[in-house]
Amino acid sequence: MEKTPQPEENSEVKKSRWKQLLKKFGIGGIIFFTVKGIITTTLIYFLGKNFWNVISNYFSNLFN
């Protein structure tokens, strides 16, 4: 019985997730997605508290 040789993991091939993201998006992309996530989270948090009040006030002021 012959054993099939398994490829050795090369440390250069196995990069960390941050390095892969940095290579894919660049530093500007990482900053953009981070700021976008912070803004989206903040909007969801504050609009979620009184979402229906904000929507109803918006449409009532829109049609007045």
CSV table of C-alpha atoms in Angstrom, one decimal:
chain,number,residue,atom,x,y,z
A,1,MET,CA,0.0,0.0,0.0
A,2,GLU,CA,1.4,3.3,-1.0
A,3,LYS,CA,0.7,6.5,0.9
A,4,THR,CA,-0.2,9.5,-1.2
A,5,PRO,CA,2.0,12.4,-0.2
A,6,GLN,CA,0.0,15.2,1.3
A,7,PRO,CA,1.0,18.7,0.3
A,8,GLU,CA,2.7,20.6,3.1
A,9,GLU,CA,1.2,23.9,4.1
A,10,ASN,CA,3.4,26.7,3.2
A,11,SER,CA,3.4,29.7,5.6
A,12,GLU,CA,3.5,32.0,2.6
A,13,VAL,CA,0.4,30.5,1.1
A,14,LYS,CA,-1.5,30.5,4.3
A,15,LYS,CA,-2.0,34.2,5.1
A,16,SER,CA,-4.1,35.8,7.8
A,17,ARG,CA,-7.6,37.0,7.0
A,18,TRP,CA,-6.6,40.6,7.5
A,19,LYS,CA,-3.8,40.4,5.0
A,20,GLN,CA,-6.2,38.8,2.4
A,21,LEU,CA,-8.7,41.6,3.0
A,22,LEU,CA,-6.1,44.3,2.8
A,23,LYS,CA,-4.8,42.9,-0.5
A,24,LYS,CA,-8.3,42.6,-1.9
A,25,PHE,CA,-9.7,46.0,-0.8
A,26,GLY,CA,-6.7,48.1,0.1
A,27,ILE,CA,-6.4,50.4,3.1
A,28,GLY,CA,-9.1,52.8,1.7
A,29,GLY,CA,-11.6,49.9,1.3
A,30,ILE,CA,-11.0,48.7,4.8
A,31,ILE,CA,-11.6,52.2,6.2
A,32,PHE,CA,-14.7,52.6,4.0
A,33,PHE,CA,-16.3,49.4,5.1
A,34,THR,CA,-15.5,50.0,8.8
A,35,VAL,CA,-17.0,53.5,8.7
A,36,LYS,CA,-20.0,52.2,6.7
A,37,GLY,CA,-20.5,49.5,9.3
A,38,ILE,CA,-20.4,52.0,12.2
A,39,ILE,CA,-22.8,54.4,10.5
A,40,THR,CA,-25.2,51.5,9.6
A,41,THR,CA,-25.1,50.1,13.2
A,42,THR,CA,-25.7,53.5,14.6
A,43,LEU,CA,-28.7,54.2,12.3
A,44,ILE,CA,-30.2,50.8,13.1
A,45,TYR,CA,-29.8,51.4,16.8
A,46,PHE,CA,-31.3,54.9,16.9
A,47,LEU,CA,-34.0,54.3,14.3
A,48,GLY,CA,-34.9,51.0,15.8
A,49,LYS,CA,-35.9,52.6,19.1
A,50,ASN,CA,-38.7,54.7,17.5
A,51,PHE,CA,-38.8,53.4,14.0
A,52,TRP,CA,-42.6,53.7,13.4
A,53,ASN,CA,-42.7,57.2,15.0
A,54,VAL,CA,-40.0,58.4,12.6
A,55,ILE,CA,-41.7,56.8,9.6
A,56,SER,CA,-45.2,58.1,10.4
A,57,ASN,CA,-43.9,61.6,11.1
A,58,TYR,CA,-42.0,61.6,7.9
A,59,PHE,CA,-45.0,60.6,5.8
A,60,SER,CA,-47.4,62.9,7.7
A,61,ASN,CA,-45.1,65.9,7.1
A,62,LEU,CA,-44.6,64.8,3.5
A,63,PHE,CA,-48.4,64.9,2.7
A,64,ASN,CA,-49.2,68.0,4.7
